[in-house]
Coordinates of C-alpha atoms in Angstrom, one line a residue:
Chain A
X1 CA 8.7 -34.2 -30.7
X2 CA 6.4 -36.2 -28.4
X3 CA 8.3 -38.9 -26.7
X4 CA 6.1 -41.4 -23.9
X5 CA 8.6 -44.0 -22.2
X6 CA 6.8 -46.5 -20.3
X7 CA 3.7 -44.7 -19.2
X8 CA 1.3 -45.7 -16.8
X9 CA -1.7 -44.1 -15.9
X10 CA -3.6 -45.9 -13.2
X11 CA -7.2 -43.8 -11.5
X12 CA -7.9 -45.5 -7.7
X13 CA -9.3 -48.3 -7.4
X14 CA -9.3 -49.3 -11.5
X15 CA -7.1 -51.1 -13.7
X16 CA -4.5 -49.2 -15.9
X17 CA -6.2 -46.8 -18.3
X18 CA -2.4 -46.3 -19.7
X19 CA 0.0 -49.8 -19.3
X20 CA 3.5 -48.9 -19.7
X21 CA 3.4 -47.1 -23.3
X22 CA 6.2 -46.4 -25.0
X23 CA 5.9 -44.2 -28.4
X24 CA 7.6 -41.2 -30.2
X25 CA 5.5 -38.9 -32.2
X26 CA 8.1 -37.0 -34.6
X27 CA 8.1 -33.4 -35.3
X28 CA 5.9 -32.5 -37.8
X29 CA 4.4 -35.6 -38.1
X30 CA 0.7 -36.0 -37.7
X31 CA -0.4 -39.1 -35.8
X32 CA -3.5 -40.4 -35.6
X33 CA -4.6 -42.2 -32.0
X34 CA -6.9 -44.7 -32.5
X35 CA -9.2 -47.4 -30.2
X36 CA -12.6 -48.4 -28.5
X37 CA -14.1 -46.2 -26.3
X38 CA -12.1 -46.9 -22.5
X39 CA -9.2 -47.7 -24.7
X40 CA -7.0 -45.3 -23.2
X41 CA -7.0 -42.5 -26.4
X42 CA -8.4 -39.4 -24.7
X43 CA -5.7 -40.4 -21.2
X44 CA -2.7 -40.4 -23.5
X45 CA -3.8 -36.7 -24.7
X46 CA -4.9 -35.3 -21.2
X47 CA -0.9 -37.0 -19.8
X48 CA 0.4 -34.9 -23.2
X49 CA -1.4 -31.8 -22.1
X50 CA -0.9 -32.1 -18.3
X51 CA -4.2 -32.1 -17.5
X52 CA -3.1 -34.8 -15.6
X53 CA -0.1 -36.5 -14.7
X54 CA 1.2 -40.6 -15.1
X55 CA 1.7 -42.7 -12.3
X56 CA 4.9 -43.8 -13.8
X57 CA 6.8 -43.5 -17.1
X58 CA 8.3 -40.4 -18.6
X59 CA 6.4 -37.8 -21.1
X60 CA 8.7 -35.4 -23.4
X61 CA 7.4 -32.9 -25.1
X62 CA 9.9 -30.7 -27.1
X63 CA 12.8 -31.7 -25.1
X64 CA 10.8 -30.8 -21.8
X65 CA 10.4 -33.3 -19.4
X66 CA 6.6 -32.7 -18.2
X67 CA 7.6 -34.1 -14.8
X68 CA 9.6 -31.2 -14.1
X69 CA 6.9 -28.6 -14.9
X70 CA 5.4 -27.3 -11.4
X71 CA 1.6 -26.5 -11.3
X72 CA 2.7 -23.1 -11.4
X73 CA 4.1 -23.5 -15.1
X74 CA 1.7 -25.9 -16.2
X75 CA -0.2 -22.8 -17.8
X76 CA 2.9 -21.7 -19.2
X77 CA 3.1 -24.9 -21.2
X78 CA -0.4 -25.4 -22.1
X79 CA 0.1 -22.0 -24.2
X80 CA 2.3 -23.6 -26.5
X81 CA 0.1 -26.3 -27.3
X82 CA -3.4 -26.2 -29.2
X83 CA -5.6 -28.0 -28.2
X84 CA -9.5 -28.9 -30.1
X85 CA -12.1 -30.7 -27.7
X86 CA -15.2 -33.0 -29.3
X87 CA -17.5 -30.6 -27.4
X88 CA -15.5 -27.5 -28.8
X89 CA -15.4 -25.9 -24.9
X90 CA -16.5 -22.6 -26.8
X91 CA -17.2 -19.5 -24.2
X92 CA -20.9 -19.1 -25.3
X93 CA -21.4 -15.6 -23.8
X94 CA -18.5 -14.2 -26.4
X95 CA -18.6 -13.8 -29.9
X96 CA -16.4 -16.1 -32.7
X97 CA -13.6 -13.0 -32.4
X98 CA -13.7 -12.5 -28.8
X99 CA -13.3 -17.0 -28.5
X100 CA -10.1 -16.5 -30.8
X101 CA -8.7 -14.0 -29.2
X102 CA -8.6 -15.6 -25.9
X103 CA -5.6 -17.4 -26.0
X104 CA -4.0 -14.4 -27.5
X105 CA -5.4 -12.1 -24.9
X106 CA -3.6 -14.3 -22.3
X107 CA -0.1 -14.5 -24.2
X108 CA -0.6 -10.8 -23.6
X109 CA -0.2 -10.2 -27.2
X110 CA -0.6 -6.7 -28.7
X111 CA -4.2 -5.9 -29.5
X112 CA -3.9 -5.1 -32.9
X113 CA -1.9 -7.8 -34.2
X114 CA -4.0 -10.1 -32.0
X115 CA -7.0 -9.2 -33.7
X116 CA -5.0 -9.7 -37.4
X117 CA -4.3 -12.7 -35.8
X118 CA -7.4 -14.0 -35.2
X119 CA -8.7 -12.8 -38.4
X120 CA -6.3 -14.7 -40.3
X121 CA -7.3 -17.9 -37.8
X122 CA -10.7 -17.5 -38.8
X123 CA -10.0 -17.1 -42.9
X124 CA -8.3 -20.3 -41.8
X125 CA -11.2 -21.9 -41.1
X126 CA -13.3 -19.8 -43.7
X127 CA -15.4 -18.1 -40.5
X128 CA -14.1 -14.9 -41.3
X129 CA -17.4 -13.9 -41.8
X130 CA -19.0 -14.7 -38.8
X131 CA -16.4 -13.0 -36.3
X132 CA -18.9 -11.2 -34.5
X133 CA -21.9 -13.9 -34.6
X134 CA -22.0 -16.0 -31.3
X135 CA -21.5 -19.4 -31.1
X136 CA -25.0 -20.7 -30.6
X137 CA -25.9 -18.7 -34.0
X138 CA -23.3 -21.6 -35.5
X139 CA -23.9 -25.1 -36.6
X140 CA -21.7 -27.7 -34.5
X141 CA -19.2 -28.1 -37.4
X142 CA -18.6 -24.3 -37.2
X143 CA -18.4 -24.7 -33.7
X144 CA -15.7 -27.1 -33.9
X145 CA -14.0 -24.8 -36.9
X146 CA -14.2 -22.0 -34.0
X147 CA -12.6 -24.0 -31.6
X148 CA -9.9 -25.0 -34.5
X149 CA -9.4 -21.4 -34.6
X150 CA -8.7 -20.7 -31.4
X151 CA -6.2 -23.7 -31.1
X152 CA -3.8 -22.7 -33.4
X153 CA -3.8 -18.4 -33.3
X154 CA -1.5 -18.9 -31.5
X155 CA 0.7 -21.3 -34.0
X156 CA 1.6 -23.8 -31.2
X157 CA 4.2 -26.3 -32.5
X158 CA 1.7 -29.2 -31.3
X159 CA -1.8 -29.6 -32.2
X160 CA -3.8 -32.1 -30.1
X161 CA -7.3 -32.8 -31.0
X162 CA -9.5 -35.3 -28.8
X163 CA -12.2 -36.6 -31.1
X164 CA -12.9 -33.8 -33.0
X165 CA -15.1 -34.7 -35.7
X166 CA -17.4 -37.3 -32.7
X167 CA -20.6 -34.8 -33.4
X168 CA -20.0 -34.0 -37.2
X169 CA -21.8 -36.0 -40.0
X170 CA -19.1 -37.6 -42.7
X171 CA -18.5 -34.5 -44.7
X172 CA -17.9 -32.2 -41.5
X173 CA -15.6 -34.7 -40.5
X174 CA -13.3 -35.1 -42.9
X175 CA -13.8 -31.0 -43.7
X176 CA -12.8 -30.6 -40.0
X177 CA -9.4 -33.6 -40.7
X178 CA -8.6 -32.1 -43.8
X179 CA -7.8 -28.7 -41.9
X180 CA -5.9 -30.6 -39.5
X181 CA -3.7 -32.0 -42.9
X182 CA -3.1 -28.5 -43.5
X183 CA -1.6 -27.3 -40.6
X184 CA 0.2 -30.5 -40.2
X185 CA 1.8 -29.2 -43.9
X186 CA 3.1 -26.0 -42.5
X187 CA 4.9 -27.8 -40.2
X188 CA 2.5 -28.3 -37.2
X189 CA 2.8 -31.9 -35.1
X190 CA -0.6 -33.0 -35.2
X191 CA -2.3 -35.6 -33.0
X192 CA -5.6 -36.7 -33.1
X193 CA -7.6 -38.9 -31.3
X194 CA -10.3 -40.4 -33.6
X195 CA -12.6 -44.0 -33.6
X196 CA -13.5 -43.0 -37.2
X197 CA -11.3 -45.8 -38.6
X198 CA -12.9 -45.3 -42.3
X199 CA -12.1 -41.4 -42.2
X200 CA -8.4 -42.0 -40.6
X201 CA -7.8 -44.7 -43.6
X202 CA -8.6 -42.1 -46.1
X203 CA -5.9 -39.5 -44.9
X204 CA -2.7 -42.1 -44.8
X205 CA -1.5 -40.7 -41.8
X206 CA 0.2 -43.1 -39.3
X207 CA -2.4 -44.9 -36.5
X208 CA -1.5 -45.3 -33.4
X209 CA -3.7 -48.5 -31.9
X210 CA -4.5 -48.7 -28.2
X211 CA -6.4 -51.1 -26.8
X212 CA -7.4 -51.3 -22.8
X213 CA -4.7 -49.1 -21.8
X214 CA -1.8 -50.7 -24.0
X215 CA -0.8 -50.3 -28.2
X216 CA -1.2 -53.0 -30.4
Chain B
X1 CA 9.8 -5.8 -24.6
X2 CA 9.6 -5.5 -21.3
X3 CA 8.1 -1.9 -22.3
X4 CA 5.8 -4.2 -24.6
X5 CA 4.6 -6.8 -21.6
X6 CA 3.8 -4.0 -19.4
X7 CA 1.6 -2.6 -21.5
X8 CA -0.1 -5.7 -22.2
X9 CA -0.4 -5.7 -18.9
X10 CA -2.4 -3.1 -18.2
X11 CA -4.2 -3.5 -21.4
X12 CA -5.6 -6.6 -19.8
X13 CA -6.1 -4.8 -16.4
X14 CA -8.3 -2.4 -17.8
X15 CA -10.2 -5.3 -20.2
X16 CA -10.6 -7.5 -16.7
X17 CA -11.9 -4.2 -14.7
X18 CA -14.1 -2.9 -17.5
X19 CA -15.6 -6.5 -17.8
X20 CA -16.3 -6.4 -14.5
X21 CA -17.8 -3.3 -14.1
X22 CA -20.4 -4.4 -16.7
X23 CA -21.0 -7.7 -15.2
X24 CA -21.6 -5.7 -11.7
X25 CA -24.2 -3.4 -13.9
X26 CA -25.5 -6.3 -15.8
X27 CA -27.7 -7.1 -12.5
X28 CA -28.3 -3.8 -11.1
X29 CA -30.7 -4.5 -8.3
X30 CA -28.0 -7.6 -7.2
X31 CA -25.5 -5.4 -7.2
X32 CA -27.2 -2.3 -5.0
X33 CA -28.6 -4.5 -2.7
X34 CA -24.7 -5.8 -2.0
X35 CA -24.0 -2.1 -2.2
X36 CA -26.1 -1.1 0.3
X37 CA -25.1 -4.3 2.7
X38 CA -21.9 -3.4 2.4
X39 CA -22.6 0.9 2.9
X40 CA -24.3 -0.1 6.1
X41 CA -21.6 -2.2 7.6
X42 CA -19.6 1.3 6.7
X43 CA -21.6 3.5 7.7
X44 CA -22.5 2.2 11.2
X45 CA -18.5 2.9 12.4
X46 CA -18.4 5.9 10.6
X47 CA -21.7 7.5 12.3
X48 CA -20.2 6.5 15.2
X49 CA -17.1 8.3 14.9
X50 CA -18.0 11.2 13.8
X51 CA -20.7 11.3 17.0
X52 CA -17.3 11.2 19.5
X53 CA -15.3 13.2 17.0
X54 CA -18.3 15.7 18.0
X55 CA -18.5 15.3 21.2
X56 CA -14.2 15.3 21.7
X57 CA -14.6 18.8 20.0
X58 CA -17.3 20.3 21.8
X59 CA -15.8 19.3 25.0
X60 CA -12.4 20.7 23.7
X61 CA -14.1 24.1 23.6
X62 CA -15.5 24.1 27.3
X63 CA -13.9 26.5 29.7
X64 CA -13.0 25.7 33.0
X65 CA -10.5 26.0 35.3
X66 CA -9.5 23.4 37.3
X67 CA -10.8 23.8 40.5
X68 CA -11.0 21.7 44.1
X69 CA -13.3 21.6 47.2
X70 CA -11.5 21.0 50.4
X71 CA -13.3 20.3 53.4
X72 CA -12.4 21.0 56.7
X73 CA -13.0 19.3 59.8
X74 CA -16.2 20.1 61.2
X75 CA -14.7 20.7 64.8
X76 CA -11.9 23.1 64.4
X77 CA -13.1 26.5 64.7
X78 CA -13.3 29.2 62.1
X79 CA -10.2 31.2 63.2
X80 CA -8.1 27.8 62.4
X81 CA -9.7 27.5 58.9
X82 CA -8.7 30.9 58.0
X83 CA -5.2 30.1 59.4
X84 CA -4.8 27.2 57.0
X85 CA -6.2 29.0 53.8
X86 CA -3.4 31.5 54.7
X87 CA -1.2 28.5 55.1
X88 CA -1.6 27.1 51.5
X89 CA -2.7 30.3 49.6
X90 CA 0.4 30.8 48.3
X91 CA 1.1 27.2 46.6
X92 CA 2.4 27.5 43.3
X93 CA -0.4 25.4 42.1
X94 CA -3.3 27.8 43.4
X95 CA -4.0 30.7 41.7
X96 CA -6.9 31.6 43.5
X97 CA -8.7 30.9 47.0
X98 CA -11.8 31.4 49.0
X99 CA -12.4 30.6 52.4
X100 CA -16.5 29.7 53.4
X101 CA -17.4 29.5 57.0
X102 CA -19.5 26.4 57.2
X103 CA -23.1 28.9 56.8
X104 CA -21.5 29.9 53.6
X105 CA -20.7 27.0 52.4
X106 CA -23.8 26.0 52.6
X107 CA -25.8 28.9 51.0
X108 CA -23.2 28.6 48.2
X109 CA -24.4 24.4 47.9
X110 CA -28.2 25.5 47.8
X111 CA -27.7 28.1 44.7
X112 CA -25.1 25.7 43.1
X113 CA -27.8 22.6 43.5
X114 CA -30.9 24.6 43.4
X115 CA -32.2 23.1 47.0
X116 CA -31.2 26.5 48.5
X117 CA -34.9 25.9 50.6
X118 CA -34.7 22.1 51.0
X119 CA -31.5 22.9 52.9
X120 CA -31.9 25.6 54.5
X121 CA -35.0 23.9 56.4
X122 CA -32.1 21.3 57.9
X123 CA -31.8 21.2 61.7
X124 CA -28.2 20.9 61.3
X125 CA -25.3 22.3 59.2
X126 CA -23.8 19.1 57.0
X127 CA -21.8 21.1 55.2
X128 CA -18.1 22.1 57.5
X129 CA -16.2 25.5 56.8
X130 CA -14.5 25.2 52.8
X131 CA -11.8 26.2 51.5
X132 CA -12.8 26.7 47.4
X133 CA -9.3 26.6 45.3
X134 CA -9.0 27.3 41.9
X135 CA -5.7 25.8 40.4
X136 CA -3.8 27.2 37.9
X137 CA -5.1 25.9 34.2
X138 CA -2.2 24.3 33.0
X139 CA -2.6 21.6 36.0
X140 CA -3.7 18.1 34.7
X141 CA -6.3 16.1 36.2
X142 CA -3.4 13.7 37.7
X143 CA -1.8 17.1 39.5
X144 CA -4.8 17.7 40.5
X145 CA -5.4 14.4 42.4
X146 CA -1.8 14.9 43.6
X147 CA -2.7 18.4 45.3
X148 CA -5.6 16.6 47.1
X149 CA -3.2 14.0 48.4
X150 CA -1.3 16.8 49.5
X151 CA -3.8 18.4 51.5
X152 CA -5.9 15.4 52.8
X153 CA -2.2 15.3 54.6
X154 CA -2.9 18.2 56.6
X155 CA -4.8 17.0 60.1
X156 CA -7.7 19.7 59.9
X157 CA -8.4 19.0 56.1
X158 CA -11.1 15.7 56.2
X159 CA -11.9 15.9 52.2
X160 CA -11.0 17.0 49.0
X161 CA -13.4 17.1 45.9
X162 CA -11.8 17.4 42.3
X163 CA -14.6 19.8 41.0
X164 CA -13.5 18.8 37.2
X165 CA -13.9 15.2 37.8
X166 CA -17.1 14.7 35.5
X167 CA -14.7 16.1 32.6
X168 CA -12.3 13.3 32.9
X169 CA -14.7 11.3 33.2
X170 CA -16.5 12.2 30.2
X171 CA -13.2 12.0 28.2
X172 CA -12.3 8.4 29.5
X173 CA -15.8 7.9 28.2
X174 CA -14.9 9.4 24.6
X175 CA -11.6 7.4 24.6
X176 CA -13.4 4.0 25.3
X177 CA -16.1 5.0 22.5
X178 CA -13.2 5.6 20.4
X179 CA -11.9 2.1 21.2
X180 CA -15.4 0.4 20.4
X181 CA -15.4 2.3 17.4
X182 CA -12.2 0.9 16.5
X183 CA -13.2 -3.0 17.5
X184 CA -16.6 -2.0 15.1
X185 CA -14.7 -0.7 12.0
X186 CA -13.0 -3.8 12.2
X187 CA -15.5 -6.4 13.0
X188 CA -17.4 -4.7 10.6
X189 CA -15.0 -4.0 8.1
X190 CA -14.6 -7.7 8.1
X191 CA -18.5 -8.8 7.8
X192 CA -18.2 -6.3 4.4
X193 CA -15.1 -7.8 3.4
X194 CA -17.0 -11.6 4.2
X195 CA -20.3 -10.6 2.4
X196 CA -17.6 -9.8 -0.7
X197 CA -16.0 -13.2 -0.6
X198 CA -19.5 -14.8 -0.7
X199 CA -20.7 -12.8 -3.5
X200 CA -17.4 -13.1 -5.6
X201 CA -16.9 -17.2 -4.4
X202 CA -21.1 -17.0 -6.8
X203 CA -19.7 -15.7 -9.1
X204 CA -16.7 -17.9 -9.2
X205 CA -19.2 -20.3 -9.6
X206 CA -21.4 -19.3 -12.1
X207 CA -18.4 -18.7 -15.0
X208 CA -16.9 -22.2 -13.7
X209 CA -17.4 -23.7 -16.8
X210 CA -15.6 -20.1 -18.7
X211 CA -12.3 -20.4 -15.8
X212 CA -12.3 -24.4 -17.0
X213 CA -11.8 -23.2 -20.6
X214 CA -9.6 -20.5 -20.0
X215 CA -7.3 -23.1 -18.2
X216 CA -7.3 -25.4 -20.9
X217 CA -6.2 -22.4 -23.2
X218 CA -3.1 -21.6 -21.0
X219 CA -4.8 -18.9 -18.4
X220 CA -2.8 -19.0 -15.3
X221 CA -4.6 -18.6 -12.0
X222 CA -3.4 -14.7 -11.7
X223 CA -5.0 -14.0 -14.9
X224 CA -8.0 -15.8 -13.6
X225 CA -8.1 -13.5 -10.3
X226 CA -8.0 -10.3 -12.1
X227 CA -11.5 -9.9 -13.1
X228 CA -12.7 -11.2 -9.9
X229 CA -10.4 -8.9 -8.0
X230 CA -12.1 -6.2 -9.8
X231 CA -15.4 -7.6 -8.6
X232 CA -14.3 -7.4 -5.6
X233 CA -13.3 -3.6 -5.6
X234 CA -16.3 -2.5 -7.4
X235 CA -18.7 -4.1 -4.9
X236 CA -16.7 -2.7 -2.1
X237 CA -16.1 0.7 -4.1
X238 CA -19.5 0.9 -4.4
X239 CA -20.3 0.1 -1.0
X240 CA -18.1 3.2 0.3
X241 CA -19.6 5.2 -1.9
X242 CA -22.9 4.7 -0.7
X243 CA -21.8 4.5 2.9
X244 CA -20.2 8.5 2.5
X245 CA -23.9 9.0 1.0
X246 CA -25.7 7.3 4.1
X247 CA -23.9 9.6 6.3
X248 CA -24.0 12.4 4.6
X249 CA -27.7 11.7 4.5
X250 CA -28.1 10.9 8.2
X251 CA -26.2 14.2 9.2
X252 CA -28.5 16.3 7.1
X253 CA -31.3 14.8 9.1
X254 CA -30.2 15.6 12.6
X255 CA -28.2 18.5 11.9
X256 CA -30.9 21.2 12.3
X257 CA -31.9 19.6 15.8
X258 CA -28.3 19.2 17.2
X259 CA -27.8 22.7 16.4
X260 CA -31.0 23.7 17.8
X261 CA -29.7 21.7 21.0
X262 CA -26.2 23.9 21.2
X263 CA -28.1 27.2 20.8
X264 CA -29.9 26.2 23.8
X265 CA -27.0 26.1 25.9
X266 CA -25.8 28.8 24.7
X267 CA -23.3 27.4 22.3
X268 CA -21.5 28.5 18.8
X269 CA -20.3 25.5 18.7
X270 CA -20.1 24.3 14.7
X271 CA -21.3 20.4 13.7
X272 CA -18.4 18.6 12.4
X273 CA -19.5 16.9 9.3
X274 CA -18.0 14.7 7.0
X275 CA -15.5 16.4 5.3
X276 CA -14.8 15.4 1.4
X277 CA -12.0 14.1 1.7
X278 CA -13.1 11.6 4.4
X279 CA -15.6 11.0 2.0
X280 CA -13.5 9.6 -0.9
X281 CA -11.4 7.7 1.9
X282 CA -14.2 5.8 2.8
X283 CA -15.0 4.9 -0.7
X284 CA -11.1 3.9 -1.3
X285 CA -11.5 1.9 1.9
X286 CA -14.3 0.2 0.7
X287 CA -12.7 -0.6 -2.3
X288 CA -9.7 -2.1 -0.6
X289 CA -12.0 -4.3 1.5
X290 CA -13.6 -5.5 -1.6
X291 CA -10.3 -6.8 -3.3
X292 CA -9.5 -7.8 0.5
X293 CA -13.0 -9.8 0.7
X294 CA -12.7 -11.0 -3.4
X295 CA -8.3 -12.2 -3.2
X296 CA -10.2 -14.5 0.1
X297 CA -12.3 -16.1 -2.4
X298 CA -10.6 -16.5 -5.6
X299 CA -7.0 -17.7 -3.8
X300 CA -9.3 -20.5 -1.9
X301 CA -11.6 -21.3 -5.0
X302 CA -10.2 -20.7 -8.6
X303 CA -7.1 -23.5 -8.0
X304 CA -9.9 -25.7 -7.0
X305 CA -11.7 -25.7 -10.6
X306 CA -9.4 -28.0 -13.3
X307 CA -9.9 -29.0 -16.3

């Protein structure tokens, strides 16, 4: 569960990118986090995955207070969450196995079962195939499919995604939102950050509405 | 599982060194030329060391016996200098004594110096009656000076010479080379262990956008280090290695002459060279100031990079 009570996020010298936002996002659930561009979407997910911190409020994530996490276990806790970024953040000098197994390789998981692992990620996202082709042999939807992968080999509880489908045409898109429905069915507490309000309609999840900083 | 961890552990230790290693060969001419900045920075001390390690040896092997030159007063008559060797002869600290009379002593002065003529033309004798001592070998240079003390004490005596003085001198020399040695190795050791940090603080650099990644996936700074620290060491690694080489190169150079020196004066005495394991020292040395020069780096510059 993902529990914000009365979040700010302020940067110097601006007005509030956050204002005082108060939400739960329920296990399991998948969410979707919608706005304008400066509307506050991609802050709520960088505060969720303490890539930054709030300048007031509480964050709760599985019971943890993030506020309590020191920067020395902020790595610690971004391993149990996935994470897919709009630009995929792909390593371009390793192959669509060796970008998988990264997360893996840091859990310090056993090679062989990482490698099934990652394999199994991969059939996921039907690039089983391409394991050993590197990334700028693949098209920017199986980019972002790679960098699906990777998020969830390591079957986080929490998926976050921040505009994941912003370089896809239609069909990638909803290809790419459809996969996030499936692991949402196995149990996975999905959040995604989209302004494709036509594509978020279709999948009848629940919309979460910011708008400069605050929900509507 | 803690079994299990371990060896994940050093599953990943050898994947970070092993990546490393083929990043270092990926640019070969990059990485020899920081080889071979680092080897000289090594090899400069090392040289140097061995030089007095030499030297220390060869003057280890020179026999002498202590000896002093004790002057007498140039107005007491030759009757009263013979009365004072007798008087002293039989220190414990003497083994052996000769008495000169003043003509002597100067005949002995012109074979010792080689101006036997020049001298001998003088209108006058410089030189007073001596008194030539030779002390027992197990005297140091300090009881030495302490005899000479002792005897300046005596009215007719007006100098003492400590024959062996050049010998002390020349190891106070040896010690202070070993000392700037010392300061070099270090100062040095430290401009190797700087040109290390630079190289690894590029390469920190260059894979910024790969350590913001790896952060974003959960990669804690120490597994962020690793292959960096491994940079490090096979810079510095390398370095050593080359720096034995150097060294090793250098001595086969001059060895022929320096031998060709000893035999000159008569000497067996056997070039110390650098001995294997010294060899593989300096390369684990090197190594040590690589991860020394690359933990400088990474602790100041990977906690800078975020996501």
């Amino acid at each position: 569960m993902i529990k914000l009570e009365h979040v700010v996020k302020r940067y110097h010298g601006q007005r509030d990118a956050l204002s005082r936002v108060s939400l739960v996002i329920n296990k399991s659930e998948m969410v979707f986090v919608a706005g304008h561009s400066g509307a506050g979407k991609s802050t709520l997910l960088r505060l969720i995955m303490l890539l930054e911190r709030p300048t007031r409020g509480r964050i709760t994530v599985n019971d943890i207070d993030l506020q309590s996490i020191s920067s020395a276990g902020i790595a610690q806790y971004r391993r149990k969450i996935g994470m897919v970024f709009q630009d995929h953040r792909l390593l371009f000098d390793r192959s669509v196995i060796e970008n998988v197994l990264l997360p893996l390789t840091i859990l310090g998981t056993e090679r062989k079962e990482a490698f099934r692992r990652a394999r199994a990620a991969l059939d996921k996202v039907r690039l089983l195939t391409r394991e050993r082709a590197m990334p700028k042999e693949l098209s920017a939807g199986e980019q972002q499919r790679v960098g699906i992968a990777r998020a969830v080999v390591t079957r986080p509880s929490i998926l976050l995604a921040d505009e994941p489908t912003g370089n896809l045409d239609p069909n990638l898109s909803r290809e790419v939102m459809l996969l996030f429905d499936e692991f949402n069915r196995v149990g996975v507490t999905v959040v995604v950050v989209s302004h494709d309000l036509s594509l978020i309609s279709q999948l009848g999840h629940r919309q979460i509405r910011l708008e400069e900083g605050g929900l509507i | 599982m803690l079994r299990l961890k371990f060896n994940n552990w050093i599953f990943h230790h050898r994947i970070s060194s092993a990546e490393s290693l083929s990043r270092v060969l990926s640019r070969p001419f990059g990485s020899f030329i920081i080889c071979c900045l680092i080897a000289m920075t090594l090899a400069f001390p090392i040289s140097g060391s061995l030089l007095v390690k030499n030297l220390e040896s060869l003057i280890s092997k020179v026999i002498y016996e202590p000896s002093l030159s004790v002057f007498l007063d140039d107005q007491i008559p030759e009757s009263k200098g013979r009365q004072i060797a007798e008087s002293i002869k039989n220190w414990e600290q003497i083994k052996d004594l000769e008495f000169l009379t003043a003509e002597a002593a100067l005949l002995k002065l012109g074979e010792d110096s080689g101006f036997g003529d020049l001298l001998l033309r003088l209108d006058t004798n410089p030189i007073p009656a001596t008194l030539l001592l030779t002390l027992d070998s197990y005297l140091s240079y300090e009881d030495s000076e302490a005899l000479g003390s002792q005897l300046l004490a005596i009215p007719e005596i007006s100098n003492v010479i400590i024959d062996h003085a050049w010998l002390e001198r020349l190891k106070n020399f040896l010690a202070l080379g070993y000392r700037i040695i010392f300061l070099l190795t270090i100062s040095l050791g430290l401009a190797a262990a700087i040109v290390i940090s630079s190289m690894v603080k590029l390469a920190i650099e260059n894979r910024r956008e790969e350590i913001v990644v790896i952060k974003l996936v959960g990669g804690s700074d120490a597994f962020l280090r690793r292959p960096f620290l491994y940079m490090g060491l096979w810079y510095g690694f390398g370095g050593g290695v080359l720096a034995s080489n150097l060294v090793i190169f250098a001595e086969a150079l001059v060895i022929s002459q320096v031998d060709a020196l000893l035999l000159s004066y008569q000497s067996e005495y056997k070039f110390i060279s650098l001995r294997v394991v010294e060899a593989v020292n300096i390369a684990v040395l090197g190594g040590v100031l690589g991860i020394l020069g690359a933990w400088g780096a990474v602790i100041r510059h990977v906690p800078q990079i975020e996501p």
